[in-house]
Short mmCIF file of C-alpha atoms and ligand atoms in Angstrom, two decimals:
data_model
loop_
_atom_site.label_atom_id
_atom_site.label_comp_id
_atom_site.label_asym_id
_atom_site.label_seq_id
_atom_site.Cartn_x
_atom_site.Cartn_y
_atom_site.Cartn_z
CA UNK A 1 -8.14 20.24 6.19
CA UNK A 2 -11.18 21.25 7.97
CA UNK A 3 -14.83 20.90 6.65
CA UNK A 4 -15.57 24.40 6.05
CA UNK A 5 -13.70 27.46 7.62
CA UNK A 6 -16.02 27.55 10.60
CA UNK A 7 -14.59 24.46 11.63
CA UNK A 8 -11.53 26.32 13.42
CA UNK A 9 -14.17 29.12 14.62
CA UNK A 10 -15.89 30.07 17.77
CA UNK A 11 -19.22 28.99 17.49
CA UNK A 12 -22.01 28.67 20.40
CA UNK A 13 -23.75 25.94 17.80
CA UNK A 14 -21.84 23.06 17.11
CA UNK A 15 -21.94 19.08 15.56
CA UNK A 16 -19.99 16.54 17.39
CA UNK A 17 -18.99 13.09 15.35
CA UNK A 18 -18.37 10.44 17.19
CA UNK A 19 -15.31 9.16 14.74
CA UNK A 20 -14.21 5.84 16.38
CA UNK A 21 -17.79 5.23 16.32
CA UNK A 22 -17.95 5.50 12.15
CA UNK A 23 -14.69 3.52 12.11
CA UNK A 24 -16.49 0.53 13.99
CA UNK A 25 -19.31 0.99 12.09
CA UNK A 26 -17.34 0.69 8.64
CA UNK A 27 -15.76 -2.33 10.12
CA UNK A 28 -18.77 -4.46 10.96
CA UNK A 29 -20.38 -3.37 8.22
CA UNK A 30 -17.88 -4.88 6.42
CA UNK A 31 -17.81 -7.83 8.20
CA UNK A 32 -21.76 -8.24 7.73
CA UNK A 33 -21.72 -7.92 4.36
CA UNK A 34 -18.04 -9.88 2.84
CA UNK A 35 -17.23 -7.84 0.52
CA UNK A 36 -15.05 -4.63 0.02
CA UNK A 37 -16.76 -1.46 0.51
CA UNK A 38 -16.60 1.80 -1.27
CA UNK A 39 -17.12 4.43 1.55
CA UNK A 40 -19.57 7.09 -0.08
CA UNK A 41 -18.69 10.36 1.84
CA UNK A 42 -20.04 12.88 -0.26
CA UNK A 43 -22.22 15.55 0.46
CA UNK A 44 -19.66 16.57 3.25
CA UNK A 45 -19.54 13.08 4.36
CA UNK A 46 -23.50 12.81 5.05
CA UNK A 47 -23.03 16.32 7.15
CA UNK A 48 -20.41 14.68 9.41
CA UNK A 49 -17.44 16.47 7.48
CA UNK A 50 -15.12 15.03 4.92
CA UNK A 51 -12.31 14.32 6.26
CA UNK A 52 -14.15 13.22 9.77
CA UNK A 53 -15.40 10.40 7.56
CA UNK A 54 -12.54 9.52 4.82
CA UNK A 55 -10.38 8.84 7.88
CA UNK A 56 -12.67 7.43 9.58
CA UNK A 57 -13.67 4.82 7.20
CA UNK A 58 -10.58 3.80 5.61
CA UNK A 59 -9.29 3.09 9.44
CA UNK A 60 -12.56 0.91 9.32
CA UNK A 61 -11.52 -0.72 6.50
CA UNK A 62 -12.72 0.74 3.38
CA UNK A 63 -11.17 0.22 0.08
CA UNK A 64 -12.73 2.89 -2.12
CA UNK A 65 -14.22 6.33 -1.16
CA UNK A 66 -17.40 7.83 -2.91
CA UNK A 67 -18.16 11.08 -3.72
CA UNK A 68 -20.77 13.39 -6.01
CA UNK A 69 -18.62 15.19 -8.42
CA UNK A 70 -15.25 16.36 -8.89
CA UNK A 71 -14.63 18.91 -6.64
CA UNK A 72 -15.51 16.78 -3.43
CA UNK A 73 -12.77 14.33 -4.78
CA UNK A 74 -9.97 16.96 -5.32
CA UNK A 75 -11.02 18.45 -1.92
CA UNK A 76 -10.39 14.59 -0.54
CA UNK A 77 -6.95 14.68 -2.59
CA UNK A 78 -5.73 17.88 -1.17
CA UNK A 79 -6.52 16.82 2.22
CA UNK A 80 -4.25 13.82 1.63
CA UNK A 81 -6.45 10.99 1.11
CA UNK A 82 -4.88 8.74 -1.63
CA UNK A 83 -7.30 5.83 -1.72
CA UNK A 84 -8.95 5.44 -5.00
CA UNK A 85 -12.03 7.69 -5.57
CA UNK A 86 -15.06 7.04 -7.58
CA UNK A 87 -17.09 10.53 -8.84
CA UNK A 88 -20.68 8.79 -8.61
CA UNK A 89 -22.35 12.02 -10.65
CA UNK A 90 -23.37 12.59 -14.22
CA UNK A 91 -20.34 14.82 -15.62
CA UNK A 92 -19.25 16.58 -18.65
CA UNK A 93 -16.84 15.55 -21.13
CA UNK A 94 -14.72 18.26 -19.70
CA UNK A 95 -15.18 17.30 -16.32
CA UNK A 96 -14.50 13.78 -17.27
CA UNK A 97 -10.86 14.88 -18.60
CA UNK A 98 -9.85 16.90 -15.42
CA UNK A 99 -11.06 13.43 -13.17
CA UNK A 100 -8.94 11.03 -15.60
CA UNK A 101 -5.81 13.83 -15.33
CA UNK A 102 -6.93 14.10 -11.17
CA UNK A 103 -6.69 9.81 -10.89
CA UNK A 104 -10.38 9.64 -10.02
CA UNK A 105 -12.61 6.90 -11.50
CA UNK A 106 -15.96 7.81 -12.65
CA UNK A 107 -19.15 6.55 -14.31
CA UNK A 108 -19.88 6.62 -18.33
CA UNK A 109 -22.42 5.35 -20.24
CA UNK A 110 -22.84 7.56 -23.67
CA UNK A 111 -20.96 8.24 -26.74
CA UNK A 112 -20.07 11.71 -26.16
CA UNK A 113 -18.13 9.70 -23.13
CA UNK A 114 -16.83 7.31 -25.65
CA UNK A 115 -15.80 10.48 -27.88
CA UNK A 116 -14.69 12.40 -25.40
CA UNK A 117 -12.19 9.63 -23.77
CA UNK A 118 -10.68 8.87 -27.45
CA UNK A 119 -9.60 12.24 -27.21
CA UNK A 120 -8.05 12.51 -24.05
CA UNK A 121 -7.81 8.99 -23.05
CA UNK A 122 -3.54 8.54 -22.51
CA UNK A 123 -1.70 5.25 -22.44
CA UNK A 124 1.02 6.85 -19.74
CA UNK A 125 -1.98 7.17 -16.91
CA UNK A 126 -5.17 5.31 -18.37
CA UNK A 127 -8.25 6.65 -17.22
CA UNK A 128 -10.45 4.15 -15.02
CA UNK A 129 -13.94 3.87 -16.25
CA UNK A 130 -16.62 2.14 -14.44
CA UNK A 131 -19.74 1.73 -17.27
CA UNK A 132 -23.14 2.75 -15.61
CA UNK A 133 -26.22 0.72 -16.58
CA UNK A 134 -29.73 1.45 -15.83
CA UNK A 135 -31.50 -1.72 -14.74
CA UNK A 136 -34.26 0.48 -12.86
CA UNK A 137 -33.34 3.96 -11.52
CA UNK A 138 -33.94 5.61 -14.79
CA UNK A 139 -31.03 8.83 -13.62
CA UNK A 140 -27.60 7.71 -15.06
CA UNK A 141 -26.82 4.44 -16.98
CA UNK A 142 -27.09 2.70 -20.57
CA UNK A 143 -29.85 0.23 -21.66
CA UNK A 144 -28.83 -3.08 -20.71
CA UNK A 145 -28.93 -4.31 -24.39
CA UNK A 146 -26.26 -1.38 -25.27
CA UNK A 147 -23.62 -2.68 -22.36
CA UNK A 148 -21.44 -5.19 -24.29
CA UNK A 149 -20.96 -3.11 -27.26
CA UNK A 150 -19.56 -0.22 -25.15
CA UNK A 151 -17.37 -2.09 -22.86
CA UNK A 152 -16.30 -3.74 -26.28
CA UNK A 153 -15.28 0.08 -27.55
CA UNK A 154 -14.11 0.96 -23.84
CA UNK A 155 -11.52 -2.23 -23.82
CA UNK A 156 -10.37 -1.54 -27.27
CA UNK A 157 -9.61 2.61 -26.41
CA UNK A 158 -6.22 2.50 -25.50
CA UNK A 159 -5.46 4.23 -22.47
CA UNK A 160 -8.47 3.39 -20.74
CA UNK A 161 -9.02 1.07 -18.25
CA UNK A 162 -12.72 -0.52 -17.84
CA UNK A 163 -12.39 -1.40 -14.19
CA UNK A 164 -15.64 -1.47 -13.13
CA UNK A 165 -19.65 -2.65 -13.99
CA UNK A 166 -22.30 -0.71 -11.98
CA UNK A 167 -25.52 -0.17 -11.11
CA UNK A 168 -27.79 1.66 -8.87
CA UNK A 169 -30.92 0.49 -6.98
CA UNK A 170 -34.15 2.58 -6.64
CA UNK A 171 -36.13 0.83 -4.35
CA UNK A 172 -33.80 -1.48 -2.35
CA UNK A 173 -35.13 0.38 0.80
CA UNK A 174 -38.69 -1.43 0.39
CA UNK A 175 -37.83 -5.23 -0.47
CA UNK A 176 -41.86 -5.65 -0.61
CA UNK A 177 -41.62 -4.62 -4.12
CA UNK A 178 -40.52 -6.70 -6.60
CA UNK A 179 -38.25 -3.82 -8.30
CA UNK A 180 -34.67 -4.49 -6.60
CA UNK A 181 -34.97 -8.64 -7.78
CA UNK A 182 -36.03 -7.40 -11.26
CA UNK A 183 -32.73 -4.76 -11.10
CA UNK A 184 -30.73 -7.85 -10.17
CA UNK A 185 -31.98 -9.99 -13.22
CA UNK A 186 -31.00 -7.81 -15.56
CA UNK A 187 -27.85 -6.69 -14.51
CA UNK A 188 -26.77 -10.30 -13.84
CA UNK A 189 -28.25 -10.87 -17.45
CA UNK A 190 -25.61 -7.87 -18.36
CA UNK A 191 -23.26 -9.56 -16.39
CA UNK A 192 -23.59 -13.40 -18.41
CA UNK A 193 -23.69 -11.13 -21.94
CA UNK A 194 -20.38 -9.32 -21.15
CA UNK A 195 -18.35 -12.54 -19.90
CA UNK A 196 -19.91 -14.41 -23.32
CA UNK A 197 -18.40 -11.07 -24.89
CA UNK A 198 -14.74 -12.14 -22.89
CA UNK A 199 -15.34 -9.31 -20.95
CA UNK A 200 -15.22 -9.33 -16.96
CA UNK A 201 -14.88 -5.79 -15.57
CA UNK A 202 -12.59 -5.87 -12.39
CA UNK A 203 -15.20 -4.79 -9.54
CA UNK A 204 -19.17 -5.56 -10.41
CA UNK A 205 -21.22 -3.40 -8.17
CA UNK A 206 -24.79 -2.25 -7.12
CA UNK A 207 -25.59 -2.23 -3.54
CA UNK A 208 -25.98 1.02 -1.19
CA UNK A 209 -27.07 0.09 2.17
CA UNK A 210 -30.41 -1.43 2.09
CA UNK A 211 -29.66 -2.75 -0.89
CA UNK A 212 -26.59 -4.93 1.05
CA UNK A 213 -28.90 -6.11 3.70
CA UNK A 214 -31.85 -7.45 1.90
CA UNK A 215 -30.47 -8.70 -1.12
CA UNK A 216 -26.95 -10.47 -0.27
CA UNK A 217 -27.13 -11.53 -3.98
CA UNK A 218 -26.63 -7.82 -4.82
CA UNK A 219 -23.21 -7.26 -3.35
CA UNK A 220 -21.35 -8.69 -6.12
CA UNK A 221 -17.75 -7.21 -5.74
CA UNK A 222 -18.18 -4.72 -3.66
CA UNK A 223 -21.14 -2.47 -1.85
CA UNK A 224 -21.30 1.22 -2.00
CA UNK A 225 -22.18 1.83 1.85
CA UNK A 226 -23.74 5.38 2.64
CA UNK A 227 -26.32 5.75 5.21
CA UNK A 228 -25.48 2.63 7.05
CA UNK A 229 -21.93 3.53 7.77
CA UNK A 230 -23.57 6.75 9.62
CA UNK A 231 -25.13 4.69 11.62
CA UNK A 232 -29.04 4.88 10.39
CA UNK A 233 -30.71 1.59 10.10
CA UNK A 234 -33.12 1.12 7.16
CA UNK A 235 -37.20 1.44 7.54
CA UNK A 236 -37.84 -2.18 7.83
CA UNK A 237 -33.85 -3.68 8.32
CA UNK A 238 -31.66 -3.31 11.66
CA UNK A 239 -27.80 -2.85 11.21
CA UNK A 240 -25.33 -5.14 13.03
CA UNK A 241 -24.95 -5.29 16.52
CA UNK A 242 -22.92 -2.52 17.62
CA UNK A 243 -23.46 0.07 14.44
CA UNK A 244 -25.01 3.00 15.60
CA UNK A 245 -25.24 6.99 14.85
CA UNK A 246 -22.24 9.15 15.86
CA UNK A 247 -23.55 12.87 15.23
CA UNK A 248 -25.02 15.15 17.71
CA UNK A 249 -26.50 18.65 17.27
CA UNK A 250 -25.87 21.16 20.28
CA UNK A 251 -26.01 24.86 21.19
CA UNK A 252 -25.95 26.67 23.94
CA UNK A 253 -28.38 28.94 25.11
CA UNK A 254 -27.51 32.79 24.51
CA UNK A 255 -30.40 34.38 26.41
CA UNK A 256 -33.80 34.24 28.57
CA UNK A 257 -36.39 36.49 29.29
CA UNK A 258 -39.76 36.49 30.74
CA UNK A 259 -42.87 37.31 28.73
CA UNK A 260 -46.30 37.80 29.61
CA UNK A 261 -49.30 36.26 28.83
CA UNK A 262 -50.42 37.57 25.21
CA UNK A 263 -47.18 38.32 24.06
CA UNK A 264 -46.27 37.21 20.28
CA UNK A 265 -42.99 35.24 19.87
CA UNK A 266 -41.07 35.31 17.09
CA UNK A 267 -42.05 36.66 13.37
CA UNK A 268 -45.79 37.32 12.24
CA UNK A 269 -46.69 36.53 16.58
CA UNK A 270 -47.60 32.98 15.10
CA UNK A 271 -46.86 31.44 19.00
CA UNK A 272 -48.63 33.65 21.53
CA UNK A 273 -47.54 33.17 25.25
CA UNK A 274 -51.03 31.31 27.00
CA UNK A 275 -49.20 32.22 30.59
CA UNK A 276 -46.43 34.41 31.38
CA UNK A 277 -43.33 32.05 31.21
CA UNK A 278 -39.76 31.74 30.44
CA UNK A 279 -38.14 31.71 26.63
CA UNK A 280 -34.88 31.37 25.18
CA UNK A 281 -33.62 32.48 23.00
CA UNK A 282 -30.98 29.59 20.19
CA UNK A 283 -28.04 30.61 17.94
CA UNK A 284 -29.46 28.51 15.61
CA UNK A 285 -31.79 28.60 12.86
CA UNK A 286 -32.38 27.80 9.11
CA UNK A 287 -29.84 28.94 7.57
CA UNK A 288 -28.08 26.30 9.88
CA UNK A 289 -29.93 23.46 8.51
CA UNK A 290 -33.06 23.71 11.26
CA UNK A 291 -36.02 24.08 9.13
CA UNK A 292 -38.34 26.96 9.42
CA UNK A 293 -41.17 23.82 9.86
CA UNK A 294 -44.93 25.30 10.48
CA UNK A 295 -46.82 24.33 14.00
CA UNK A 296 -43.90 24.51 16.32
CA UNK A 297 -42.70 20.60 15.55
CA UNK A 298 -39.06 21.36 16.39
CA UNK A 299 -37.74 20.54 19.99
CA UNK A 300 -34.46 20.46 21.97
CA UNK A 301 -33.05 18.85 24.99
CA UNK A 302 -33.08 20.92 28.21
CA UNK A 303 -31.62 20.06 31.01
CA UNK A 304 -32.53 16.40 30.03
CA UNK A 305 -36.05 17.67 29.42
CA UNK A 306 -37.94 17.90 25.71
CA UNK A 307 -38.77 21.33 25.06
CA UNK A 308 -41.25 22.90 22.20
CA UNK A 309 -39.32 25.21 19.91
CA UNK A 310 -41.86 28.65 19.86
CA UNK A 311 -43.42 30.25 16.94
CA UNK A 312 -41.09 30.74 13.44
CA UNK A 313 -37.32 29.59 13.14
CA UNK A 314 -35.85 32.76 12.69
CA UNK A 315 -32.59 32.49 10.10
CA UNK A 316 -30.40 32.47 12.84
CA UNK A 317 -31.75 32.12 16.03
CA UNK A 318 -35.28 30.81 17.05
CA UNK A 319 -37.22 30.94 21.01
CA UNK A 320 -37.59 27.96 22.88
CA UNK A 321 -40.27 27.38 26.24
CA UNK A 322 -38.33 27.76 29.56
CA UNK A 323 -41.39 28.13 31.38
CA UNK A 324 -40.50 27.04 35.08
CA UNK A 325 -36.52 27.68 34.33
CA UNK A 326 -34.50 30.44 36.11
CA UNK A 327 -32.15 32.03 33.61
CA UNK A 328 -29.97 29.60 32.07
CA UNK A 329 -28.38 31.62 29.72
CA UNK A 330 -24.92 30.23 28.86
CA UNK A 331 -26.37 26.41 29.23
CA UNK A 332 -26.22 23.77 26.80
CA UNK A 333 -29.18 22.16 24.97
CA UNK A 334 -29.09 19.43 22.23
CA UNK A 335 -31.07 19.56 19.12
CA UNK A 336 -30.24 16.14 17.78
CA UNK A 337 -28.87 13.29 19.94
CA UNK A 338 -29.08 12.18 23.71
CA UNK A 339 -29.87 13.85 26.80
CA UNK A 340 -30.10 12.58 30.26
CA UNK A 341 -32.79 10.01 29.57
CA UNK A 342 -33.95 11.69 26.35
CA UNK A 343 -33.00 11.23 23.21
CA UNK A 344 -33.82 13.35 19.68
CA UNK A 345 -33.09 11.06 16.67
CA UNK A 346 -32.56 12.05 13.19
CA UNK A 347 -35.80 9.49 12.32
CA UNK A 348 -37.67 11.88 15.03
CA UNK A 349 -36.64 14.94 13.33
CA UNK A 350 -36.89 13.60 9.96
CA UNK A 351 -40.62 12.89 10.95
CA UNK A 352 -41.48 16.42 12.04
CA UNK A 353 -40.08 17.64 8.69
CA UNK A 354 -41.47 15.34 6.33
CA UNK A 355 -38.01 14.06 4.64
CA UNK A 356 -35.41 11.63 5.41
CA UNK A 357 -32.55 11.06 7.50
CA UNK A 358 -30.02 11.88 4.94
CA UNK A 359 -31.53 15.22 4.35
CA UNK A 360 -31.65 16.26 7.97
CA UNK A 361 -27.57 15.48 7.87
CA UNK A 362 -26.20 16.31 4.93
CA UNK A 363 -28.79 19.88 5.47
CA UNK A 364 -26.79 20.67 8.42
CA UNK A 365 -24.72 23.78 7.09
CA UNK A 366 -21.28 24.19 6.81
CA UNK A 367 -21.45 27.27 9.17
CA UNK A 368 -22.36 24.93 12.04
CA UNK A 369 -18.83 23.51 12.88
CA UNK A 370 -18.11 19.84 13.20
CA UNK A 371 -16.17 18.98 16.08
CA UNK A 372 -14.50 15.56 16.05
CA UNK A 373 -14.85 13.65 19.23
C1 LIG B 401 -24.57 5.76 -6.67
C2 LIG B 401 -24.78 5.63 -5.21
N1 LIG B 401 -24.34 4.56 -4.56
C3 LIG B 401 -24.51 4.40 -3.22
C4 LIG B 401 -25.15 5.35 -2.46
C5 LIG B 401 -25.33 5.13 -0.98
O1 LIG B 401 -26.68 4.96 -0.66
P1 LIG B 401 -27.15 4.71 0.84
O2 LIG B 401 -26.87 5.97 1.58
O3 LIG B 401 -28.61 4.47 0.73
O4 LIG B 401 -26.39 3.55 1.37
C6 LIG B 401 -25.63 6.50 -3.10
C7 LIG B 401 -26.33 7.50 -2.31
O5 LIG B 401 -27.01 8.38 -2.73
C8 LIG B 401 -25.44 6.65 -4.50
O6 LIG B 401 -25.89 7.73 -5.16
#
């Protein structure tokens, strides 16, 4: 299985992933943190391609893989992968019924779950059930006070298996706020009221990535790594020794020319040439995940030198200052990753754009192929 289709096409814009580099990552993440991990690939695997990082990570070790909603786990089942496969998404009651039939485990926290999973719910293959509960994050989840009652009616439906106890984290990223220890107390409080109940779900867990590093109480059974694994180290938290990013953004360049002083480059002449000089030309632009940003913020790696993107990103190609270059149409430049002596991180370019490093990934589009390395 590829990505997308225009993983097995000829493309003069292209993604390389480093793949031993997420399998060592998985593993000393692991390591760090002693407990299982759940591998959460969705969102084509955090832009590096989803079955670049299933492999990857279950070579590194992990035990579960992660994913948004049902059709990025039946995508992971067609390609092969077998592991088991938690759908981390809000769903329908239909939904839910296709992902019990489909051996995925998901999240549920209403009645119309409840409802729904009397009806369909089958002693021959139980459906696995992991009950949500919103200690903070205020998205998916019951009240605290309404958790042992359901996992009371979960354990007592017969074909379904309540494997799991979960919980997400809103603010682990920023452990100067007291919201992640406030999560913790009352999902351990959750925790105490269930076992008092008789009732110990299988695998308790809560952590993504920050949340693993800066509160070790919050790993319970098992952390839900994501941004981590790809190598990006949290705002004020540095991974492992030896984790590190394995994604790099190139193109090559597909032509030059020379305009003079005064000219307009590029839609509505927003960048006008101060001196005649040298620009070429990218097969790359939004549509391809590099955002139309105002004020020319964008750059690339030439010839190990950091060059200004000029005037719009065009939706499939934008200009780029070659001033003092002959014409090196044909060579290769890098958008995101190392050069010579330079480097372009996803922090850097997450900085130009205002957002975050997941969104400069996972907005890398499918039509820029990912090439395994
Ligand atoms: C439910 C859940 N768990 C874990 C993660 C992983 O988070 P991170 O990438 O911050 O490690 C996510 C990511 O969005 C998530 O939605």
């Amino acid at each position: 299985m590829e990505t997308s289709i225009f993983d097995q096409l000829p493309r003069d814009c292209w993604v390389n992933i480093d793949t031993g580099q997420l399998t060592e990552n998985m593993r000393l993440l692991i390591r760090a943190a002693g407990v299982p991990a759940l591998a959460v690939v969705k969102a084509n695997g955090y832009g590096h391609g989803y079955e670049n990082t299933a492999r990857a990570f279950i070579a590194g070790g992990a035990s579960y893989l992660g994913v948004a909603n049902l059709a990025e786990g039946l995508l992971l089942r067609r390609a092969g992968f077998n592991a088991p496969i938690l759908i981390m998404c809000a769903m329908l009651a239909p939904e839910m019924k296709q992902a019990a039939e489909a051996d995925f485990e998901f999240f549920v926290w209403r009645q119309d779950h409840i409802d729904a999973l009397r009806e369909f719910a089958n002693k021959a293959s139980p459906a696995r059930v992991h009950l949500k509960i919103n200690t903070g994050m205020g998205r998916i989840g019951c009240w605290p006070y309404e958790a042992v009652e359901l996992a009371r009616t979960l354990s007592q439906i017969p074909g379904v298996e309540l494997k799991g106890l979960a919980t997400h984290f809103a603010s682990a990223y920023n452990p100067t706020i007291p919201d992640t220890d406030k999560q913790i107390a009352l999902f351990d409080e959750t925790i105490v009221a269930l076992a008092a109940a008789g009732i110990r779900p299988k695998i308790i867990h809560a952590a993504n990535s920050s949340g693993a590093f800066y509160y070790p109480k919050g790993r319970y059974d098992m952390v839900r790594f994501g941004i981590s694994m790809y190598g990006v180290p949290g705002e004020m938290i540095n991974l492992p020794e030896g984790v590190k990013t394995a994604l790099s953004w190139h193109a090559l360049i597909t032509s030059t020319s020379i305009l003079p002083k005064g000219h307009g480059v590029s839609y509505a002449s927003e960048y006008v040439m101060p001196e005649e000089g040298r620009v070429g030309v990218l097969p790359v632009g939004y549509v391809d995940g590099f955002q139309r940003v105002p004020k020319n913020v964008n750059s690339v790696l030439v010839e190990g030198q950091e060059r200004k993107t000029l005037g719009r990103i065009c939706m499939d190609q934008c200009m780029i200052d070659l001033s003092g270059f002959v014409d090196i149409t044909g060579k290769e430049v890098v958008l995101l990753g190392k050069q010579g002596d330079h480097e372009i991180s996803v922090k850097d370019i997450a900085k130009r754009w205002g957002t975050n490093a997941y969104q400069v990934y996972c907005g890398i589009s499918v039509r820029v192929p990912r090439r395994a390395i």
